[in-house]
Amino acid sequence: MALCYQYQLPVLPLDRPVPKHVLSRRGAISFSSSSSLFGCANPRVLSQRRGAISYESSDQTALYIRMLGDVRVRSRAGFQPERRDSHPYIDFRLLHLPPETGELASARKIRRLLSFQRYFRSTHLFRGISSWNSLCILDDNYSGQAMCMLEKDGSWNFDIFLFDRLTNGNSLVTLTFHLFKYHGLIEHFHLDLVKLRRFLVMVQEDYHRNNPYHNAVHAADVTQAMHCYLKEAKLAKSVSPWDILLGLLAAATHDMDHPGVNQPFLIKTNHYLASLYKNTSVLENHHWRSAVCVLQESKLFAHLSVEESYQIGSQLGSLILATDISRQNEFLSQLRTRLDMSDLCLDDAGHRHFMLQIALKCADISNPCRPWELSKQWSEKVCQEFFHQGDIERRHKLAISQLCDRHTETVANIQIGFITYVAKPLFVEWSRFCNTTLSQTMLGHLSLNNASWKGLLQERTRSGDDADSTCEEMD
């Protein structure tokens, strides 16, 4: 049933001209059926802008959608105000996050964008310090610690939260650039270092920093896990530089421009992404297309042949689409069948690609397999994002999605269910495939973390019962 949110959900004002700074913003999607609708002979000129995606249809109207700003319907006469019951746009970051004071937002911006030197020079504590060398020591100290951590890039205990702090919020750029050098991809594919750096910065910027979970730190964590899996004996002796390139690219970009809400929410609010991808793997399709757009803009692979560039985009999409959690049973069933029949031959490119899909799926949900200190932080962050979505749904009188009601769900309950029904079945099969120290370590952490969550749940239940009995005695 199509819902109209004219009176329920806030819609950005659409009865004003499109500002020039919005038109130049990354993340445009243009739907076109006729070049004349755009007032030019070649509508693809629009798609040359940063992050643009062209979508051809037989519709007689052309929608010009900006990811971060306005939604417009463009006709021959120009931009017209959009009907409020058509293609509603919701700025999720404004909805599900509390407003920040100017002082807090400014401090956060300084911490993320300025170097340690400039940051400390701008504070009251260090205002009286004029020695430049003392400030250089801060930068060198933090950079040195980050480089020391990269020496253990294949450790399953790698603390991505600490690494993100040491790199001043640039964990995804720093780690992925390092891994490209580690695997020799820069030399093998003759990559331009400036273009590679620019590409990685653009990818990192396309992750929403305000998302508690689906942000650049999560992408960096998945990339580090993917690196660990690529070093496993069975894969390491079989994968080609092409496979490694695709695996690291997919891990780094697999959640680009994630809005912080799930697919059912996009569908039931008639979000334009749900319409664009016909309610099928909506987020994963968007992540893939966003990654391809940034690749094209950065011109990272401009020196490769057209066929090779096409293959990168196509296979990258195949990997990212595999992370759709609704396809979990499909991939798990295929993996079990192939393992039971001993049908996996990693000399075959198709079989290697399938195992890269499985590896990316494992990396994407590997949080419960990390040591408790790391796993617990990730669990709290993902549930915080779930509950934010539930708060939006409650505020606007929508049906609250599963796992998103903070009044009926707990972090412990959610994690126990996720480990039992999603993570453990997949990692058991992964362990059958690898049968290494790392695979056994992950299963060990999985069991210990599950037991820890059960212990916390029992403790909470016990304390609740004690409180009830105390109340009864007082009555």
Short mmCIF file of N, CA and C in Angstrom, two decimals, residues 37-136:
data_model
loop_
_atom_site.label_atom_id
_atom_site.label_comp_id
_atom_site.label_asym_id
_atom_site.label_seq_id
_atom_site.Cartn_x
_atom_site.Cartn_y
_atom_site.Cartn_z
N LEU A 37 14.68 16.44 -22.84
CA LEU A 37 14.23 16.77 -21.50
C LEU A 37 15.30 17.51 -20.73
N PHE A 38 16.55 17.28 -21.10
CA PHE A 38 17.65 17.92 -20.40
C PHE A 38 18.13 19.17 -21.11
N GLY A 39 17.48 19.50 -22.22
CA GLY A 39 17.86 20.70 -22.92
C GLY A 39 19.20 20.61 -23.60
N CYS A 40 19.66 19.39 -23.91
CA CYS A 40 20.94 19.24 -24.59
C CYS A 40 20.86 18.01 -25.47
N ALA A 41 21.72 17.95 -26.43
CA ALA A 41 21.69 16.85 -27.38
C ALA A 41 22.12 15.55 -26.74
N ASN A 42 22.97 15.64 -25.75
CA ASN A 42 23.50 14.42 -25.13
C ASN A 42 23.26 14.47 -23.63
N PRO A 43 22.24 13.74 -23.13
CA PRO A 43 21.95 13.80 -21.70
C PRO A 43 23.06 13.21 -20.85
N ARG A 44 23.97 12.45 -21.45
CA ARG A 44 25.02 11.84 -20.65
C ARG A 44 26.05 12.87 -20.17
N VAL A 45 25.93 14.10 -20.70
CA VAL A 45 26.78 15.16 -20.17
C VAL A 45 26.55 15.30 -18.68
N LEU A 46 25.28 15.13 -18.29
CA LEU A 46 24.97 15.21 -16.86
C LEU A 46 25.66 14.13 -16.08
N SER A 47 25.77 12.94 -16.66
CA SER A 47 26.34 11.81 -15.93
C SER A 47 27.83 11.94 -15.77
N GLN A 48 28.45 12.94 -16.42
CA GLN A 48 29.89 13.13 -16.25
C GLN A 48 30.20 13.87 -14.96
N ARG A 49 29.14 14.44 -14.34
CA ARG A 49 29.38 15.07 -13.06
C ARG A 49 29.76 14.01 -12.02
N ARG A 50 30.36 14.48 -10.96
CA ARG A 50 30.82 13.54 -9.95
C ARG A 50 29.68 12.71 -9.40
N GLY A 51 29.84 11.40 -9.39
CA GLY A 51 28.89 10.50 -8.77
C GLY A 51 27.57 10.40 -9.46
N ALA A 52 27.51 10.64 -10.75
CA ALA A 52 26.22 10.62 -11.44
C ALA A 52 25.92 9.24 -11.98
N ILE A 53 24.64 8.86 -11.96
CA ILE A 53 24.20 7.58 -12.52
C ILE A 53 23.05 7.87 -13.46
N SER A 54 23.15 7.40 -14.67
CA SER A 54 22.06 7.58 -15.62
C SER A 54 21.19 6.34 -15.67
N TYR A 55 19.90 6.55 -15.70
CA TYR A 55 18.99 5.42 -15.74
C TYR A 55 17.96 5.69 -16.83
N GLU A 56 17.97 4.86 -17.84
CA GLU A 56 17.05 5.05 -18.96
C GLU A 56 15.73 4.35 -18.69
N SER A 57 14.64 4.97 -19.06
CA SER A 57 13.34 4.34 -18.89
C SER A 57 12.42 4.84 -20.00
N SER A 58 11.26 4.28 -20.08
CA SER A 58 10.30 4.70 -21.08
C SER A 58 9.36 5.78 -20.56
N ASP A 59 9.58 6.17 -19.31
CA ASP A 59 8.73 7.20 -18.73
C ASP A 59 8.91 8.52 -19.49
N GLN A 60 7.90 9.34 -19.51
CA GLN A 60 7.95 10.60 -20.24
C GLN A 60 8.42 11.76 -19.38
N THR A 61 8.76 11.46 -18.15
CA THR A 61 9.32 12.49 -17.28
C THR A 61 10.71 12.07 -16.89
N ALA A 62 11.52 13.03 -16.56
CA ALA A 62 12.91 12.74 -16.16
C ALA A 62 13.11 13.25 -14.75
N LEU A 63 13.49 12.35 -13.89
CA LEU A 63 13.70 12.72 -12.50
C LEU A 63 15.17 13.03 -12.29
N TYR A 64 15.41 14.10 -11.61
CA TYR A 64 16.79 14.47 -11.31
C TYR A 64 16.92 14.50 -9.79
N ILE A 65 17.62 13.53 -9.27
CA ILE A 65 17.62 13.31 -7.83
C ILE A 65 19.00 13.58 -7.26
N ARG A 66 19.04 14.36 -6.25
CA ARG A 66 20.29 14.61 -5.55
C ARG A 66 20.28 13.83 -4.24
N MET A 67 21.36 13.06 -4.02
CA MET A 67 21.42 12.22 -2.83
C MET A 67 21.29 13.04 -1.55
N LEU A 68 21.98 14.18 -1.50
CA LEU A 68 22.09 14.90 -0.24
C LEU A 68 21.25 16.16 -0.18
N GLY A 69 20.52 16.47 -1.25
CA GLY A 69 19.78 17.72 -1.23
C GLY A 69 18.36 17.61 -1.66
N ASP A 70 18.07 18.02 -2.90
CA ASP A 70 16.70 18.17 -3.36
C ASP A 70 16.26 17.01 -4.24
N VAL A 71 14.94 16.86 -4.33
CA VAL A 71 14.33 15.95 -5.30
C VAL A 71 13.47 16.80 -6.22
N ARG A 72 13.69 16.68 -7.53
CA ARG A 72 12.98 17.51 -8.48
C ARG A 72 12.41 16.65 -9.59
N VAL A 73 11.36 17.15 -10.22
CA VAL A 73 10.86 16.57 -11.45
C VAL A 73 11.14 17.59 -12.55
N ARG A 74 11.93 17.16 -13.53
CA ARG A 74 12.30 18.07 -14.59
C ARG A 74 11.48 17.79 -15.84
N SER A 75 10.97 18.83 -16.44
CA SER A 75 10.20 18.71 -17.67
C SER A 75 10.80 19.65 -18.71
N ARG A 76 10.14 19.74 -19.87
CA ARG A 76 10.64 20.63 -20.92
C ARG A 76 10.64 22.09 -20.45
N ALA A 77 9.75 22.38 -19.56
CA ALA A 77 9.65 23.77 -19.10
C ALA A 77 10.65 24.08 -18.00
N GLY A 78 11.36 23.07 -17.52
CA GLY A 78 12.33 23.28 -16.44
C GLY A 78 11.91 22.55 -15.19
N PHE A 79 12.48 22.93 -14.07
CA PHE A 79 12.18 22.27 -12.82
C PHE A 79 10.80 22.68 -12.33
N GLN A 80 10.04 21.68 -11.91
CA GLN A 80 8.71 21.93 -11.37
C GLN A 80 8.66 21.40 -9.94
N PRO A 81 7.86 22.01 -9.10
CA PRO A 81 7.73 21.48 -7.74
C PRO A 81 7.24 20.04 -7.75
N GLU A 82 7.80 19.25 -6.88
CA GLU A 82 7.43 17.82 -6.83
C GLU A 82 6.15 17.63 -6.04
N ARG A 83 5.32 16.72 -6.48
CA ARG A 83 4.13 16.35 -5.71
C ARG A 83 4.56 15.67 -4.42
N ARG A 84 3.95 16.05 -3.32
CA ARG A 84 4.37 15.54 -2.02
C ARG A 84 4.09 14.05 -1.85
N ASP A 85 3.18 13.51 -2.69
CA ASP A 85 2.90 12.08 -2.57
C ASP A 85 3.68 11.28 -3.60
N SER A 86 4.68 11.89 -4.21
CA SER A 86 5.45 11.21 -5.25
C SER A 86 6.92 11.28 -4.91
N HIS A 87 7.56 10.12 -4.85
CA HIS A 87 8.98 10.02 -4.58
C HIS A 87 9.40 10.85 -3.37
N PRO A 88 8.87 10.55 -2.19
CA PRO A 88 9.25 11.33 -1.01
C PRO A 88 10.72 11.14 -0.69
N TYR A 89 11.35 12.20 -0.27
CA TYR A 89 12.76 12.14 0.09
C TYR A 89 12.91 12.44 1.57
N ILE A 90 13.67 11.62 2.24
CA ILE A 90 13.87 11.78 3.67
C ILE A 90 15.36 11.93 3.93
N ASP A 91 15.75 13.00 4.57
CA ASP A 91 17.15 13.16 4.94
C ASP A 91 17.36 12.42 6.25
N PHE A 92 17.76 11.16 6.15
CA PHE A 92 17.82 10.29 7.33
C PHE A 92 18.79 10.83 8.38
N ARG A 93 19.88 11.43 7.92
CA ARG A 93 20.86 11.90 8.90
C ARG A 93 20.30 13.02 9.76
N LEU A 94 19.39 13.81 9.20
CA LEU A 94 18.77 14.85 10.00
C LEU A 94 17.69 14.29 10.90
N LEU A 95 17.05 13.20 10.47
CA LEU A 95 15.93 12.64 11.23
C LEU A 95 16.39 11.85 12.44
N HIS A 96 17.38 10.97 12.24
CA HIS A 96 17.65 10.01 13.30
C HIS A 96 18.82 10.39 14.18
N LEU A 97 19.31 11.64 14.06
CA LEU A 97 20.38 12.08 14.93
C LEU A 97 19.95 13.33 15.66
N PRO A 98 20.30 13.44 16.94
CA PRO A 98 19.94 14.65 17.69
C PRO A 98 20.72 15.84 17.16
N PRO A 99 20.14 17.02 17.20
CA PRO A 99 20.86 18.20 16.70
C PRO A 99 22.09 18.48 17.54
N GLU A 100 23.16 18.86 16.87
CA GLU A 100 24.40 19.17 17.57
C GLU A 100 24.50 20.68 17.75
N THR A 101 25.11 21.07 18.85
CA THR A 101 25.38 22.48 19.04
C THR A 101 26.50 22.89 18.11
N GLY A 102 26.55 24.18 17.82
CA GLY A 102 27.58 24.65 16.92
C GLY A 102 28.97 24.37 17.46
N GLU A 103 29.12 24.48 18.78
CA GLU A 103 30.43 24.25 19.39
C GLU A 103 30.87 22.81 19.23
N LEU A 104 29.95 21.85 19.46
CA LEU A 104 30.28 20.44 19.35
C LEU A 104 30.60 20.06 17.91
N ALA A 105 29.76 20.55 16.96
CA ALA A 105 30.00 20.24 15.55
C ALA A 105 31.34 20.80 15.09
N SER A 106 31.67 22.01 15.56
CA SER A 106 32.93 22.62 15.16
C SER A 106 34.11 21.82 15.71
N ALA A 107 34.00 21.40 16.97
CA ALA A 107 35.09 20.62 17.57
C ALA A 107 35.28 19.30 16.83
N ARG A 108 34.16 18.64 16.46
CA ARG A 108 34.26 17.37 15.74
C ARG A 108 34.92 17.57 14.38
N LYS A 109 34.54 18.67 13.71
CA LYS A 109 35.13 18.95 12.41
C LYS A 109 36.63 19.17 12.52
N ILE A 110 37.04 19.90 13.55
CA ILE A 110 38.46 20.14 13.75
C ILE A 110 39.20 18.84 14.00
N ARG A 111 38.63 17.99 14.84
CA ARG A 111 39.30 16.73 15.16
C ARG A 111 39.48 15.87 13.93
N ARG A 112 38.51 15.88 13.03
CA ARG A 112 38.57 14.97 11.89
C ARG A 112 39.38 15.54 10.74
N LEU A 113 39.30 16.85 10.52
CA LEU A 113 39.86 17.41 9.30
C LEU A 113 41.23 18.05 9.49
N LEU A 114 41.56 18.47 10.69
CA LEU A 114 42.84 19.12 10.90
C LEU A 114 43.86 18.14 11.44
N SER A 115 45.12 18.46 11.22
CA SER A 115 46.19 17.62 11.76
C SER A 115 46.26 17.83 13.26
N PHE A 116 47.01 16.97 13.93
CA PHE A 116 47.17 17.12 15.38
C PHE A 116 47.85 18.44 15.70
N GLN A 117 48.77 18.87 14.85
CA GLN A 117 49.46 20.12 15.10
C GLN A 117 48.48 21.28 15.12
N ARG A 118 47.68 21.42 14.05
CA ARG A 118 46.75 22.53 13.95
C ARG A 118 45.66 22.43 15.00
N TYR A 119 45.26 21.20 15.34
CA TYR A 119 44.22 21.04 16.35
C TYR A 119 44.69 21.54 17.71
N PHE A 120 45.88 21.13 18.12
CA PHE A 120 46.36 21.53 19.43
C PHE A 120 46.73 23.01 19.47
N ARG A 121 47.14 23.55 18.33
CA ARG A 121 47.43 24.97 18.29
C ARG A 121 46.15 25.79 18.46
N SER A 122 45.00 25.21 18.11
CA SER A 122 43.74 25.94 18.19
C SER A 122 43.07 25.84 19.56
N THR A 123 43.61 25.02 20.46
CA THR A 123 42.97 24.85 21.77
C THR A 123 43.54 25.83 22.78
N HIS A 124 42.80 26.06 23.83
CA HIS A 124 43.25 26.98 24.87
C HIS A 124 44.45 26.39 25.62
N LEU A 125 44.47 25.08 25.78
CA LEU A 125 45.52 24.45 26.57
C LEU A 125 46.90 24.68 25.97
N PHE A 126 46.97 24.67 24.63
CA PHE A 126 48.26 24.77 23.97
C PHE A 126 48.48 26.15 23.33
N ARG A 127 47.63 27.11 23.67
CA ARG A 127 47.73 28.40 23.01
C ARG A 127 49.04 29.09 23.36
N GLY A 128 49.56 28.83 24.55
CA GLY A 128 50.78 29.50 24.97
C GLY A 128 52.05 28.82 24.49
N ILE A 129 51.94 27.67 23.81
CA ILE A 129 53.12 26.93 23.37
C ILE A 129 53.52 27.41 21.98
N SER A 130 54.74 27.85 21.85
CA SER A 130 55.21 28.34 20.57
C SER A 130 56.21 27.41 19.92
N SER A 131 56.62 26.37 20.63
CA SER A 131 57.62 25.46 20.08
C SER A 131 56.99 24.55 19.03
N TRP A 132 57.44 24.67 17.77
CA TRP A 132 56.90 23.86 16.68
C TRP A 132 57.32 22.40 16.83
N ASN A 133 58.51 22.19 17.37
CA ASN A 133 59.02 20.81 17.48
C ASN A 133 58.16 19.97 18.40
N SER A 134 57.66 20.58 19.49
CA SER A 134 56.83 19.82 20.43
C SER A 134 55.55 19.35 19.75
N LEU A 135 55.01 20.16 18.82
CA LEU A 135 53.80 19.76 18.12
C LEU A 135 54.10 18.71 17.07
N CYS A 136 55.27 18.80 16.44
CA CYS A 136 55.65 17.77 15.47
C CYS A 136 55.77 16.42 16.13
#
